[in-house]
Amino acid sequence: VTLLEQNPRWRLVPRGQAVNLRCILKNSQYPWMSWYQQDLQKQLQWLFTLRSPGDKEVKSLPGADYLATRVTDTELRLQVANMSQGRTLYCTCSADPGQGNNQAPLFGEGTRLSVL
Amino acid sequence: AQSVTQPDARVTVSEGASLQLRCKYSYFGTPYLFWYVQYPRQGLQLLLKYYPGDPVVQGVNGFEAEFSKSNSSFHLRKASVHWSDWAVYFCAVKPGTGGYKVVFGSGTRLLVSP
């Protein structure tokens, strides 16, 4: 059963151009949604966790700038700008971090970004 | 802050042999620990999860892991490796008292020889 739907699955991004990613949650049991990046060396790094509609956060990391938005209870977005190296962005979902034993992030299929 | 070390970047095992992938974590409180597998060109799949309780946890496809507080370890094991286990394996740690940031190790690539 697919918990998360990410799109696009792959995008070639001209240098200097921004790209918008979308993630749709299919199971409301896991409302804590996050973004992780995986670099070309396969290193995984947490970027953001957003729980409530309207939440927004920005972050700059080596190789890209990010703006994350929780649009609705089921939709999370990520804008990636100034990307200089390719990477894969994963959307995840998990249960309430203060309760229970379903706190492991569950991953979507990812969006692979390459720089043109 | 928590951290995870996977000391072996690559492990080669013969098909049918047993496997252990090492993971050491650093966290002062009670950790939640996870193992994930990533097959080529796919996302990460959760193999197993540890929450405070029985130190040996069972996962999918015959994998198990053992938590050791004294050694700060959470090693992954499998009694008999199959060629389809060829993948990258990630160990991860999360604070047990709330918080949502999960820190991943650098991964161990498992190669299975015939």
Coordinates of C-alpha atoms in Angstrom, one line a residue:
Chain A
V1 CA 0.0 0.0 0.0
T2 CA 1.5 3.4 -1.0
L3 CA 1.6 5.8 1.8
L4 CA 3.1 8.7 0.0
E5 CA 2.9 9.9 -3.6
Q6 CA 5.8 12.1 -4.8
N7 CA 5.9 14.0 -8.0
P8 CA 7.7 14.5 -10.2
R9 CA 9.8 11.4 -9.9
W10 CA 12.7 12.9 -11.9
R11 CA 13.6 16.4 -13.1
L12 CA 16.4 17.9 -15.0
V13 CA 17.0 21.4 -13.6
P14 CA 18.8 24.2 -15.5
R15 CA 21.4 25.8 -13.4
G16 CA 19.9 28.8 -11.6
Q17 CA 16.3 27.6 -12.0
A18 CA 14.0 26.6 -9.1
V19 CA 11.9 23.4 -9.1
N20 CA 8.8 22.6 -7.1
L21 CA 8.2 19.2 -5.6
R22 CA 5.0 17.8 -4.2
C23 CA 4.2 15.0 -1.8
I24 CA 0.7 13.6 -1.0
L25 CA -0.1 11.7 2.1
K26 CA -2.4 8.7 1.6
N27 CA -2.8 7.6 5.3
S28 CA -3.8 10.0 8.0
Q29 CA -2.3 7.8 10.7
Y30 CA 1.1 9.2 9.9
P31 CA 0.5 13.0 9.8
W32 CA 4.1 14.2 10.6
M33 CA 5.6 14.8 7.2
S34 CA 9.3 15.5 6.5
W35 CA 11.8 16.0 3.7
Y36 CA 15.1 14.3 3.6
Q37 CA 17.9 14.8 1.0
Q38 CA 20.2 12.1 -0.3
D39 CA 23.3 13.3 -2.0
L40 CA 25.2 11.6 -4.8
Q41 CA 27.3 9.8 -2.2
K42 CA 24.1 8.4 -0.7
Q43 CA 24.3 10.4 2.5
L44 CA 20.9 11.0 4.0
Q45 CA 20.1 14.3 5.8
W46 CA 17.0 15.5 7.5
L47 CA 15.7 18.8 6.1
F48 CA 12.4 19.7 7.6
T49 CA 9.4 18.3 9.5
L50 CA 6.1 20.2 9.2
R51 CA 2.9 19.1 10.9
S52 CA 0.3 21.8 10.4
P53 CA -1.2 23.5 7.3
G54 CA 0.4 26.8 6.9
D55 CA 3.8 25.8 8.4
K56 CA 6.8 27.0 6.4
E57 CA 10.5 26.7 6.8
V58 CA 13.6 27.7 4.9
K59 CA 17.1 26.2 4.9
S60 CA 20.3 26.6 3.0
L61 CA 22.7 23.6 2.6
P62 CA 25.8 23.1 0.5
G63 CA 24.5 22.8 -3.0
A64 CA 20.9 24.0 -2.7
D65 CA 18.4 26.3 -1.0
Y66 CA 15.1 24.9 0.3
L67 CA 11.6 26.2 1.1
A68 CA 9.2 23.7 2.6
T69 CA 5.4 24.3 3.0
R70 CA 2.7 22.2 4.6
V71 CA -0.1 23.1 2.4
T72 CA -2.9 20.9 3.8
D73 CA -3.2 17.9 6.1
T74 CA -2.3 15.7 3.1
E75 CA 0.1 17.9 1.0
L76 CA 3.7 18.9 1.6
R77 CA 5.7 20.9 -0.9
L78 CA 9.3 21.7 -1.4
Q79 CA 10.9 24.3 -3.5
V80 CA 14.5 23.7 -4.4
A81 CA 16.6 26.6 -5.7
N82 CA 20.2 27.4 -6.6
M83 CA 21.0 23.7 -6.9
S84 CA 24.6 23.1 -8.0
Q85 CA 24.8 19.3 -7.5
G86 CA 22.3 16.6 -8.1
R87 CA 20.4 14.9 -5.3
T88 CA 17.3 13.0 -4.4
L89 CA 14.6 14.4 -2.2
Y90 CA 12.5 12.0 -0.1
C91 CA 9.2 12.8 1.5
T92 CA 8.5 10.8 4.7
C93 CA 5.6 10.4 7.1
S94 CA 5.4 9.1 10.7
A95 CA 3.1 9.0 13.7
D96 CA 3.1 11.6 16.5
P97 CA 6.7 11.7 17.9
G98 CA 5.4 11.7 21.5
Q99 CA 3.3 8.5 21.2
G100 CA 3.4 4.9 20.3
N101 CA 5.9 2.9 18.3
N102 CA 5.2 4.1 14.7
Q103 CA 7.8 6.8 14.8
A104 CA 10.1 5.5 12.1
P105 CA 9.8 7.7 9.0
L106 CA 8.3 5.9 6.1
F107 CA 9.7 6.9 2.8
G108 CA 8.2 7.9 -0.5
E109 CA 9.8 6.8 -3.8
G110 CA 11.7 10.1 -4.0
T111 CA 12.3 12.8 -6.6
R112 CA 15.7 12.7 -8.4
L113 CA 17.0 16.0 -9.4
S114 CA 19.9 16.5 -11.9
V115 CA 21.6 19.8 -12.8
L116 CA 21.6 20.8 -16.5
Chain B
A1 CA 22.6 15.5 19.5
Q2 CA 22.4 12.0 18.2
S3 CA 24.8 10.4 15.7
V4 CA 25.2 7.0 14.0
T5 CA 28.3 5.3 12.7
Q6 CA 28.4 2.4 10.2
P7 CA 32.0 1.5 10.2
D8 CA 31.9 -0.7 7.1
A9 CA 31.2 1.0 3.8
R10 CA 31.1 -2.3 2.0
V11 CA 30.6 -5.9 3.0
T12 CA 30.8 -8.9 0.8
V13 CA 29.1 -12.2 1.8
S14 CA 28.6 -15.5 0.0
E15 CA 25.1 -16.5 -0.7
G16 CA 23.8 -18.7 2.1
A17 CA 26.3 -17.4 4.6
S18 CA 25.4 -15.4 7.7
L19 CA 25.6 -11.7 7.9
Q20 CA 26.3 -9.0 10.4
L21 CA 26.2 -5.3 9.6
R22 CA 27.5 -3.0 12.3
C23 CA 25.9 0.1 13.7
K24 CA 27.1 2.2 16.6
Y25 CA 25.0 5.1 17.9
S26 CA 25.6 8.1 20.2
Y27 CA 22.7 9.5 22.2
F28 CA 22.5 10.2 26.0
G29 CA 18.9 9.4 26.4
T30 CA 16.7 6.5 25.3
P31 CA 17.1 6.0 21.6
Y32 CA 14.7 4.7 19.0
L33 CA 16.7 2.8 16.4
F34 CA 15.9 1.7 12.9
W35 CA 17.4 -0.2 10.0
Y36 CA 16.4 0.6 6.4
V37 CA 17.3 -1.1 3.1
Q38 CA 17.6 0.7 -0.2
Y39 CA 17.6 -1.4 -3.4
P40 CA 19.0 0.1 -6.6
R41 CA 17.1 3.1 -7.8
Q42 CA 14.4 2.8 -5.1
G43 CA 13.5 4.6 -1.9
L44 CA 14.2 3.4 1.6
Q45 CA 12.2 0.6 3.1
L46 CA 12.0 0.1 6.8
L47 CA 13.5 -3.3 7.8
L48 CA 12.9 -3.2 11.6
K49 CA 12.5 -0.8 14.5
Y50 CA 13.6 -0.8 18.1
Y51 CA 11.7 0.8 20.9
P52 CA 12.6 0.2 24.6
G53 CA 11.8 -3.4 25.5
D54 CA 13.1 -6.7 24.1
P55 CA 16.7 -6.0 22.9
V56 CA 16.3 -8.4 20.0
V57 CA 13.9 -7.2 17.3
Q58 CA 12.7 -9.2 14.3
G59 CA 12.2 -7.6 10.9
V60 CA 11.2 -8.6 7.4
N61 CA 12.9 -11.2 5.2
G62 CA 14.6 -12.9 8.1
F63 CA 16.5 -9.9 9.4
E64 CA 16.9 -9.2 13.1
A65 CA 18.9 -6.7 15.1
E66 CA 20.1 -6.6 18.7
F67 CA 20.2 -3.4 20.8
S68 CA 23.1 -3.1 23.3
K69 CA 23.1 -0.1 25.6
S70 CA 26.5 -1.0 27.1
N71 CA 28.1 -1.1 23.6
S72 CA 25.9 1.6 22.1
S73 CA 25.3 -0.7 19.2
F74 CA 22.4 -2.0 17.1
H75 CA 23.9 -4.6 14.8
L76 CA 21.8 -6.1 12.0
R77 CA 22.0 -9.9 11.4
K78 CA 20.7 -12.5 9.0
A79 CA 21.3 -16.2 9.3
S80 CA 21.4 -17.0 5.5
V81 CA 21.9 -14.3 2.9
H82 CA 20.1 -14.4 -0.4
W83 CA 21.3 -12.8 -3.7
S84 CA 18.2 -10.5 -3.5
D85 CA 19.6 -8.9 -0.3
W86 CA 22.2 -7.1 -2.5
A87 CA 21.4 -3.4 -1.4
V88 CA 22.6 -0.5 0.8
Y89 CA 21.6 -0.7 4.4
F90 CA 21.2 2.3 6.7
C91 CA 21.1 2.4 10.4
A92 CA 19.2 5.4 12.0
V93 CA 18.6 6.9 15.4
K94 CA 15.8 9.1 16.8
P95 CA 15.4 10.6 20.3
G96 CA 13.0 8.5 22.3
T97 CA 11.6 11.5 24.2
G98 CA 9.7 13.3 21.4
G99 CA 11.5 15.1 18.7
Y100 CA 11.2 14.1 15.1
K101 CA 14.7 14.5 13.5
V102 CA 16.1 11.1 12.5
V103 CA 19.9 10.9 11.9
F104 CA 21.2 8.3 9.5
G105 CA 24.5 6.5 9.2
S106 CA 26.5 6.6 6.0
G107 CA 25.2 3.2 4.9
T108 CA 26.8 -0.2 4.2
R109 CA 26.7 -1.6 0.7
L110 CA 26.1 -5.4 0.8
L111 CA 27.4 -7.4 -2.0
V112 CA 26.4 -11.1 -2.4
S113 CA 28.7 -13.4 -4.2
P114 CA 27.6 -16.7 -5.7

